[in-house]
């Protein structure tokens, strides 16, 4: 049982769809689990405020309203791949992690698509019904071979490529359209990549395997059917809505399409009775992933992911959170701590109420190596910086939503990298620019493996430990500045635990960083400001 130490409560998980028992058991070992399979949208919105995690399949639609009502919701787990039933954008804005189990049902979905392809070629469903109703109709159920035919797959990801492999085993020639797949990957699979229109016009069978997105919605409609060969057969085991059901109906009636196999529908359960009534159409009720193996795997994977997310451990399948390989995590963690400190410091060094316009993070040394290892994972460090920076100005920022919030605030975040740096293994610098042309740059590094230090502020080198209360004073490097400042603090019982000074040149501008035990009241700061040659004082808390 996991207990939230801060609140003394146990994590609560709500499961609203059919999830295999193995997954439920795992979740029960971790926290309190409620399984409520028939909740209406309204009921779900009404009860979600009590839960830390929501686990679903395709039966639950997680809308903005539900996400907004999830006051303590930290993670939404989708046992399966498609997240088109989750408002991921809203979840990201709210800092709620969305995890799925993308590989668990790939083989089942591919086998189902191929079973559907064979079923329309040989009219198996209709022949089955006919014989069971006492008829012996051999001529009516004449089929076609798939051997030697062209299969066009639209989408060549996990499922699409598994379907393609099976098709090749059946002697089919496979062509594909997928703008995000390289020729090399297609070549490896023995598949010819063609343009979308070429796939449509050359295939005997067309199978859809893209996600449903704004781009793919109705990507197969009236004009696409017109481009297809006469007698084409179409399979959709991906998502309803990729194919325009009304256009399919017309194409079948016009004799263009000889058969269609659908596992998924624009609305589920489907309401397109005219389409379902056509004898060229065979259907299954979204069964692509409905095998014992896929359900078990999806439930176990999602339980692990949800438990990982609730225990602040790295999760592999977070759709809105960066993933760092486990072996790099130990190396990256101390940099995340340093980055959080730099972000917090930066937030306190910029003038109040000035809109931040530019947030540049520069990585030098090992972190600046773009090709390999930790250098390839700096985005997470940037997010850590951003998270703590933004948290100074707004509530609820975390690793999930930091980038989205920065975007919403109009903060331009940039990264720059240089491999070489003198004296340090790695150096992280943030340059913050606000409206009114204010700019500040702070650099930090790790001493040893995990000792964070601030080593430069606005060009002044130093070595300050970023912790607790700190006074950052800029002054003209002349006698009788450091002494009087320390005296003022001592007179008011403020204990100084560390002091670092960095200067440009003798009698030039200098910066002093003082670590102090207690917060420094406003009137003490006013007294310090009166010290001759003092330019500015900032009190920060890290
Ligand atoms: P995937 O992300 O591995 O593959 C999707 C592929 O589609 C990617 O290669 C991507 O590049 C490609 N793509 C994206 N937009 C495209 C476009 N406009 N044109 C062409 N290609 C495009 O996903 P997957 O795991 O293979 O799943 C594929 C689909 O199958 C998804 O919609 C998923 O939800 C669905 N699915 C359904 C079931 C079921 O029960 N019926 C089971 C599993 C998966
Ligand atoms: C999926 O997206 O994984 C499938 O549609 C399977 C499902 O949810 O049952």
XYZ file of C-alpha atoms and ligand atoms in Angstrom:
595
model
C 0.000 0.000 0.000
C 1.476 3.394 -0.920
C 0.959 6.167 1.575
C 1.374 9.784 0.611
C 3.665 10.864 3.442
C 2.762 14.530 3.129
C -0.943 13.987 3.547
C -0.920 10.628 5.283
C -3.327 9.296 2.642
C -3.267 6.190 0.450
C -3.195 6.661 -3.328
C -6.640 6.128 -4.844
C -7.090 4.648 -8.296
C -10.330 4.586 -10.286
C -10.732 1.999 -13.063
C -13.649 2.678 -15.406
C -13.255 0.087 -18.196
C -12.627 -3.634 -18.467
C -9.054 -4.186 -17.361
C -7.614 -7.619 -16.893
C -7.477 -8.906 -13.263
C -3.654 -9.101 -13.216
C -3.484 -5.330 -13.647
C -6.160 -4.656 -11.024
C -4.325 -6.889 -8.527
C -1.075 -4.996 -9.047
C -2.854 -1.706 -8.469
C -4.527 -3.080 -5.330
C -1.141 -4.028 -3.890
C -0.187 -0.385 -4.331
C -3.255 1.608 -3.270
C -7.049 1.745 -2.946
C -8.715 0.713 -6.183
C -12.342 1.302 -7.158
C -13.676 -0.370 -10.286
C -16.740 1.454 -11.675
C -17.487 0.264 -15.186
C -20.761 1.999 -16.017
C -20.197 5.569 -14.981
C -21.861 8.276 -17.048
C -19.809 11.322 -18.028
C -21.538 13.303 -15.301
C -20.952 10.624 -12.632
C -17.290 10.407 -13.542
C -16.896 14.179 -13.343
C -18.635 14.128 -9.973
C -16.404 11.497 -8.374
C -13.003 12.025 -10.023
C -11.944 14.630 -7.439
C -11.276 11.791 -4.967
C -8.711 9.984 -7.129
C -4.994 10.211 -7.849
C -5.186 8.009 -10.948
C -7.756 7.090 -13.575
C -7.316 3.881 -15.578
C -9.328 3.411 -18.769
C -9.543 1.617 -22.115
C -11.423 2.966 -25.108
C -14.803 2.921 -23.330
C -14.223 6.079 -21.272
C -13.870 9.512 -22.781
C -11.755 11.778 -20.629
C -12.913 15.280 -21.471
C -11.643 18.670 -20.351
C -14.491 18.815 -17.800
C -13.426 15.513 -16.257
C -9.771 16.572 -16.179
C -10.674 19.916 -14.591
C -12.742 18.112 -11.958
C -9.795 15.816 -11.126
C -8.436 18.035 -8.391
C -5.844 15.514 -7.169
C -5.474 13.575 -10.404
C -1.818 12.900 -11.226
C -2.007 10.286 -13.949
C -4.393 8.906 -16.550
C -3.507 5.369 -17.634
C -4.793 4.099 -20.980
C -4.580 0.313 -21.208
C -4.036 0.226 -24.956
C -2.499 2.523 -27.500
C -5.021 5.091 -28.781
C -5.403 8.219 -26.657
C -7.919 9.922 -28.919
C -10.461 9.463 -26.102
C -8.345 11.628 -23.751
C -7.944 15.403 -23.922
C -4.146 15.067 -23.656
C -3.617 18.779 -24.253
C -5.753 19.685 -21.243
C -4.130 16.988 -19.121
C -0.722 18.451 -20.031
C -1.835 21.962 -19.120
C -3.032 20.631 -15.780
C 0.237 18.760 -15.177
C -1.448 15.357 -15.348
C 0.642 12.606 -16.850
C -0.945 10.468 -19.585
C 0.511 6.978 -19.963
C -0.424 4.177 -22.331
C 0.722 0.673 -23.247
C 1.506 1.062 -26.934
C 3.065 -2.314 -27.638
C 0.850 -4.599 -25.603
C -1.785 -5.157 -28.288
C 0.157 -4.653 -31.519
C 0.216 -8.323 -32.499
C -3.432 -8.877 -31.581
C -4.485 -5.819 -33.591
C -2.376 -6.922 -36.573
C -3.761 -10.470 -36.450
C -7.289 -9.098 -36.250
C -6.753 -6.827 -39.258
C -5.365 -9.759 -41.216
C -8.231 -12.005 -40.127
C -10.640 -9.345 -41.384
C -8.755 -9.118 -44.681
C -9.043 -12.879 -45.187
C -12.660 -12.831 -44.076
C -13.715 -10.336 -46.754
C -11.673 -12.139 -49.419
C -13.443 -15.432 -48.706
C -16.780 -14.046 -47.414
C -16.427 -16.208 -44.331
C -18.871 -14.304 -42.067
C -21.691 -14.408 -44.639
C -21.029 -18.068 -45.498
C -21.109 -18.922 -41.812
C -24.489 -17.221 -41.274
C -25.905 -18.756 -44.451
C -24.938 -22.330 -43.611
C -26.131 -21.998 -40.023
C -29.493 -20.843 -41.307
C -29.792 -24.104 -43.226
C -28.624 -22.937 -46.670
C -25.899 -24.463 -48.873
C -24.839 -21.477 -51.007
C -21.455 -22.211 -52.607
C -21.711 -20.000 -55.697
C -22.878 -16.952 -53.722
C -19.821 -17.079 -51.545
C -17.201 -17.207 -54.256
C -14.078 -15.379 -53.013
C -10.743 -14.069 -54.267
C -7.185 -15.121 -53.426
C -4.871 -12.684 -51.692
C -1.743 -14.268 -53.164
C -0.161 -11.980 -55.775
C -2.414 -9.052 -54.857
C -1.226 -5.607 -53.780
C -1.860 -4.599 -50.188
C -1.637 -0.877 -49.524
C -1.124 0.078 -45.921
C -1.773 3.631 -44.842
C 0.389 4.005 -41.723
C 3.396 1.769 -41.273
C 3.915 1.953 -37.517
C 3.700 -0.903 -35.036
C 0.454 -2.481 -36.275
C 0.869 -1.542 -39.952
C 4.279 -3.182 -40.205
C 3.077 -6.366 -38.475
C 0.165 -6.572 -40.935
C 2.620 -6.048 -43.785
C 4.823 -8.930 -42.558
C 1.822 -11.263 -42.452
C 0.690 -10.147 -45.916
C 4.089 -10.974 -47.363
C 3.812 -14.444 -45.850
C 0.600 -14.810 -47.842
C 2.330 -13.861 -51.084
C 1.019 -10.288 -51.272
C 3.041 -7.349 -52.562
C 2.976 -4.589 -49.986
C 3.084 -0.876 -50.704
C 2.696 1.762 -48.035
C 2.120 5.429 -47.379
C 3.540 6.851 -44.164
C 5.211 10.264 -44.319
C 7.066 9.638 -41.062
C 8.720 6.350 -41.996
C 12.105 6.269 -43.719
C 12.827 4.452 -46.960
C 15.403 2.405 -44.991
C 12.799 1.083 -42.555
C 10.446 0.271 -45.449
C 13.268 -1.448 -47.303
C 14.078 -3.527 -44.226
C 10.474 -4.715 -44.254
C 10.560 -5.341 -48.017
C 7.887 -2.712 -48.598
C 7.706 -0.038 -51.277
C 6.877 3.437 -49.981
C 4.608 5.332 -52.366
C 2.682 8.581 -52.291
C -0.791 8.506 -50.740
C -2.505 8.692 -54.142
C -0.262 5.986 -55.609
C -1.145 3.622 -52.769
C -4.833 4.352 -53.326
C -4.677 3.779 -57.066
C -2.490 0.661 -57.148
C -3.808 -1.458 -54.275
C -6.254 -4.363 -54.388
C -6.628 -4.202 -50.612
C -6.186 -1.070 -48.496
C -5.694 -1.310 -44.751
C -5.633 1.700 -42.410
C -3.177 1.934 -39.508
C -2.776 5.588 -38.605
C -3.889 7.268 -35.406
C -7.017 9.410 -35.605
C -5.821 13.014 -35.683
C -7.009 16.267 -37.253
C -4.872 15.259 -40.259
C -6.181 11.742 -40.636
C -9.856 12.471 -39.932
C -11.767 11.416 -43.087
C -8.489 10.926 -44.961
C -10.396 8.251 -46.893
C -13.454 10.000 -48.334
C -15.361 10.384 -51.597
C -12.434 11.598 -53.736
C -10.066 8.957 -52.317
C -12.541 6.164 -53.132
C -12.708 7.548 -56.662
C -8.955 7.106 -57.039
C -9.085 3.453 -55.981
C -9.184 0.440 -58.305
C -12.612 -0.993 -59.089
C -13.284 -3.920 -56.779
C -10.927 -2.690 -54.052
C -11.353 -4.080 -50.527
C -10.829 -1.800 -47.532
C -10.013 -2.695 -43.933
C -10.186 -0.318 -40.982
C -9.038 -1.759 -37.671
C -7.392 1.504 -36.578
C -9.889 4.185 -35.611
C -13.386 5.138 -36.676
C -13.367 8.493 -38.424
C -10.207 7.901 -40.454
C -12.586 6.598 -43.064
C -15.755 8.536 -43.949
C -18.507 5.952 -43.406
C -21.041 7.698 -45.647
C -18.519 7.922 -48.487
C -17.781 4.204 -48.035
C -21.473 3.396 -48.237
C -21.792 5.305 -51.526
C -18.639 3.705 -52.940
C -19.990 0.227 -52.191
C -23.371 1.041 -53.706
C -21.611 2.387 -56.813
C -19.752 -0.920 -57.177
C -16.349 0.668 -56.578
C -15.644 -1.150 -53.322
C -16.130 -4.923 -53.324
C -15.736 -5.382 -49.607
C -15.082 -3.511 -46.389
C -14.052 -4.858 -42.998
C -14.551 -2.559 -40.053
C -13.572 -3.063 -36.441
C -13.888 0.604 -35.478
C -16.570 3.223 -36.127
C -17.126 6.947 -36.140
C -19.442 6.388 -33.213
C -19.162 3.312 -31.027
C -21.438 1.371 -30.890
C -22.108 2.324 -34.542
C -25.258 4.150 -35.592
C -24.821 3.778 -39.348
C -27.406 1.013 -39.893
C -27.498 1.414 -43.701
C -23.780 0.760 -43.889
C -23.884 -2.233 -41.568
C -26.769 -3.729 -43.553
C -24.694 -3.948 -46.759
C -23.593 -7.514 -47.445
C -20.179 -6.281 -48.661
C -19.491 -4.992 -45.162
C -18.252 -7.176 -42.326
C -17.908 -5.816 -38.829
C -16.575 -6.592 -35.359
C -17.218 -4.548 -32.211
C -13.722 -3.008 -31.728
C -12.106 -6.360 -31.056
C -8.603 -5.628 -32.367
C -7.043 -5.845 -28.928
C -9.482 -8.315 -27.447
C -7.272 -11.291 -26.839
C -6.296 -12.769 -23.504
C -2.643 -12.061 -24.243
C -3.111 -8.417 -25.232
C -5.451 -7.619 -22.377
C -3.166 -9.185 -19.803
C -0.123 -7.382 -21.191
C -1.911 -4.018 -21.466
C -3.268 -4.231 -17.907
C 0.067 -5.213 -16.365
C 1.992 -2.550 -18.300
C -0.516 0.171 -17.418
C -0.581 -0.831 -13.739
C 3.240 -0.563 -13.635
C 3.168 2.787 -15.405
C 0.486 4.227 -13.097
C 2.293 2.954 -9.989
C 5.569 4.418 -11.324
C 3.904 7.782 -11.955
C 2.318 7.874 -8.487
C 5.636 6.944 -6.878
C 7.602 9.600 -8.815
C 9.632 6.935 -10.590
C 10.565 7.257 -14.262
C 7.848 5.863 -16.531
C 8.448 4.594 -20.013
C 5.209 5.336 -21.808
C 4.327 8.848 -20.697
C 2.937 10.698 -23.683
C 3.349 14.151 -22.186
C 6.552 13.708 -20.190
C 10.117 13.261 -21.312
C 11.651 9.866 -20.782
C 15.282 9.384 -19.858
C 16.792 5.913 -20.113
C 17.258 4.357 -16.713
C 21.045 4.075 -16.983
C 21.322 7.849 -17.524
C 18.962 8.744 -14.686
C 21.656 8.622 -11.964
C 23.906 10.963 -13.948
C 21.129 13.347 -14.822
C 19.510 13.627 -11.363
C 22.149 15.949 -9.779
C 21.880 18.198 -12.845
C 18.122 18.337 -12.353
C 18.708 19.517 -8.774
C 21.156 22.173 -10.031
C 18.700 23.202 -12.764
C 15.860 23.576 -10.274
C 18.063 25.855 -8.146
C 19.105 27.943 -11.161
C 15.476 28.310 -12.243
C 14.398 29.465 -8.812
C 17.322 31.862 -8.529
C 16.622 33.303 -11.975
C 12.984 33.936 -11.062
C 14.079 35.992 -8.046
C 16.737 37.983 -9.869
C 14.539 39.442 -12.585
C 12.689 42.664 -11.776
C 9.175 42.129 -10.385
C 6.234 42.496 -12.806
C 8.398 42.517 -15.916
C 7.179 40.120 -18.561
C 9.811 37.504 -19.358
C 10.438 37.317 -23.070
C 13.445 35.067 -23.558
C 14.637 32.067 -21.572
C 17.868 30.727 -23.016
C 19.633 27.741 -21.553
C 23.167 27.088 -22.657
C 24.999 23.843 -22.055
C 28.783 23.657 -22.203
C 31.137 20.706 -21.790
C 29.759 17.189 -21.445
C 26.196 18.476 -21.430
C 26.927 20.367 -24.632
C 27.795 17.221 -26.567
C 24.837 16.879 -28.880
C 25.530 13.441 -30.235
C 25.639 11.143 -27.263
C 24.787 10.262 -23.665
C 23.661 12.901 -21.254
C 24.064 15.680 -23.833
C 21.164 14.160 -25.767
C 18.937 14.458 -22.697
C 19.302 18.128 -21.843
C 15.649 18.845 -22.639
C 14.688 17.350 -19.313
C 17.177 19.652 -17.577
C 15.692 22.605 -19.445
C 12.232 21.524 -18.275
C 13.518 21.322 -14.673
C 14.848 24.890 -14.962
C 11.639 26.131 -16.504
C 9.506 24.328 -13.939
C 11.115 26.038 -10.949
C 11.366 29.351 -12.711
C 7.640 29.377 -13.558
C 6.652 27.972 -10.153
C 7.768 31.290 -8.675
C 5.014 33.054 -10.611
C 2.211 30.517 -10.885
C 0.838 27.439 -9.132
C 0.733 23.849 -10.279
C 3.777 23.776 -12.588
C 5.438 20.382 -12.917
C 7.589 18.391 -15.334
C 4.509 17.598 -17.447
C 3.163 21.084 -18.038
C 6.212 23.393 -17.680
C 6.760 23.755 -21.436
C 3.044 24.223 -22.132
C 2.771 26.915 -19.446
C 5.869 28.709 -20.772
C 4.256 28.741 -24.199
C 0.992 30.048 -22.787
C 2.875 32.876 -21.056
C 4.662 33.709 -24.316
C 8.114 32.824 -22.947
C 10.480 31.930 -25.771
C 12.604 29.012 -24.586
C 15.812 28.258 -26.479
C 18.724 25.899 -25.923
C 22.301 26.322 -27.119
C 25.211 23.909 -26.824
C 28.998 24.038 -26.964
C 31.130 20.997 -26.336
C 34.217 22.768 -24.987
C 34.429 24.514 -21.613
C 37.425 25.404 -19.484
C 37.713 24.284 -15.845
C 34.380 22.442 -15.639
C 33.028 19.096 -16.751
C 29.770 20.835 -17.591
C 28.381 24.302 -17.191
C 24.698 25.270 -17.364
C 23.833 28.931 -17.885
C 20.463 30.623 -18.100
C 20.021 33.980 -19.699
C 16.737 35.659 -18.881
C 15.552 38.652 -20.819
C 12.504 40.643 -19.770
C 10.600 43.485 -21.339
C 12.371 46.763 -20.752
C 15.653 45.198 -21.894
C 16.652 43.716 -18.533
C 18.961 40.723 -18.901
C 20.664 38.477 -16.402
C 22.844 35.395 -16.828
C 23.498 32.834 -14.101
C 25.785 29.820 -14.467
C 25.999 26.726 -12.338
C 27.928 23.521 -12.243
C 28.417 20.380 -10.173
C 31.448 20.042 -7.939
C 32.239 16.360 -7.809
C 29.273 14.246 -8.789
C 26.411 15.990 -7.068
C 27.378 19.227 -5.315
C 25.549 22.101 -7.076
C 27.280 25.492 -7.210
C 26.544 28.892 -8.667
C 29.758 29.898 -10.381
C 28.880 33.044 -12.262
C 26.292 35.801 -12.060
C 26.247 38.429 -14.806
C 29.871 37.857 -15.713
C 31.213 37.723 -12.106
C 32.861 34.432 -11.250
C 32.209 33.014 -7.789
C 31.560 29.733 -6.028
C 28.330 29.917 -4.040
C 26.267 27.140 -2.616
C 22.674 27.564 -3.845
C 20.725 26.830 -0.698
C 18.578 28.510 1.928
C 18.414 32.290 2.233
C 20.920 34.237 0.155
C 21.719 37.914 -0.225
C 23.080 38.913 -3.594
C 24.689 42.348 -3.465
C 26.209 44.206 -6.385
C 28.617 47.006 -5.504
C 31.627 49.017 -6.593
C 34.751 47.170 -5.526
C 36.028 49.678 -2.948
C 36.953 49.293 0.727
C 34.223 49.588 3.383
C 31.419 47.773 1.593
C 31.739 44.119 2.634
C 32.533 44.970 6.281
C 29.559 47.334 6.843
C 27.119 44.905 5.144
C 28.280 42.075 7.422
C 28.102 44.364 10.472
C 24.507 45.346 9.700
C 23.570 41.661 9.445
C 25.503 40.740 12.609
C 23.934 43.604 14.570
C 20.508 42.245 13.667
C 21.458 38.667 14.685
C 21.564 37.345 11.124
C 24.161 34.592 11.024
C 26.305 34.482 7.873
C 27.227 30.941 6.857
C 28.977 31.564 3.573
C 30.363 34.469 1.571
C 31.663 34.644 -1.987
C 32.816 37.709 -3.913
C 33.386 38.023 -7.617
C 34.673 41.147 -9.349
C 35.302 42.438 -12.813
C 38.493 44.408 -12.018
C 39.943 46.392 -9.115
C 37.489 49.189 -8.314
C 35.116 47.878 -10.974
C 31.719 46.340 -10.394
C 31.563 43.314 -8.054
C 29.039 40.829 -6.738
C 28.882 39.374 -3.224
C 26.751 36.354 -2.384
C 26.012 35.771 1.289
C 24.383 32.616 2.623
C 22.460 33.477 5.772
C 20.615 31.385 8.340
C 17.445 33.463 8.577
C 15.231 35.510 6.282
C 16.367 39.140 6.118
C 13.618 41.667 6.895
C 12.883 44.576 4.554
C 14.202 47.239 6.959
C 17.587 45.445 7.136
C 17.741 45.447 3.342
C 16.983 49.181 3.415
C 19.909 49.700 5.819
C 22.216 47.662 3.599
C 21.152 49.729 0.596
C 22.451 52.825 2.412
C 26.029 51.467 2.471
C 28.249 53.616 0.264
C 29.140 52.103 -3.140
C 26.420 49.479 -2.868
C 24.437 49.248 -6.129
C 21.717 46.715 -5.391
C 20.696 43.957 -2.956
C 18.445 41.022 -3.680
C 17.210 38.536 -1.133
C 16.542 35.097 -2.564
C 15.373 31.816 -1.079
C 16.432 28.548 -2.671
P 1.852 3.718 -34.389
O 1.936 5.064 -33.800
O 2.901 2.726 -34.114
O 1.709 3.853 -35.973
C 0.953 4.818 -36.596
C 1.651 5.185 -37.880
O 0.804 6.078 -38.598
C 2.976 5.900 -37.654
O 4.025 5.232 -38.314
C 2.740 7.279 -38.233
O 3.898 7.776 -38.864
C 1.650 7.006 -39.240
N 0.891 8.188 -39.607
C 0.528 9.232 -38.808
N -0.157 10.133 -39.544
C -0.204 9.657 -40.808
C -0.775 10.121 -42.008
N -1.437 11.305 -42.065
N -0.670 9.365 -43.116
C -0.010 8.180 -43.072
N 0.562 7.677 -41.965
C 0.456 8.416 -40.855
O 0.420 3.176 -33.950
P -0.021 1.644 -33.894
O 0.231 1.098 -32.560
O 0.496 0.967 -35.111
O -1.608 1.825 -34.035
C -2.167 2.187 -35.277
C -3.649 2.474 -35.121
O -4.311 1.282 -34.695
C -3.991 3.517 -34.077
O -5.065 4.292 -34.534
C -4.432 2.694 -32.889
O -5.270 3.400 -32.031
C -5.150 1.568 -33.588
N -5.319 0.343 -32.811
C -6.536 -0.223 -32.823
C -6.745 -1.393 -32.139
C -8.103 -2.016 -32.152
O -8.522 -2.573 -31.152
N -8.814 -1.983 -33.226
C -5.707 -1.991 -31.436
C -4.442 -1.391 -31.461
C -4.252 -0.221 -32.194
C -6.204 0.564 -28.522
O -6.179 1.743 -28.825
O -5.325 0.051 -27.831
C -7.305 -0.275 -29.019
O -8.299 0.435 -29.625
C -7.724 -1.321 -28.086
C -8.695 -1.026 -26.997
O -8.746 0.040 -26.461
O -9.390 -1.943 -26.621
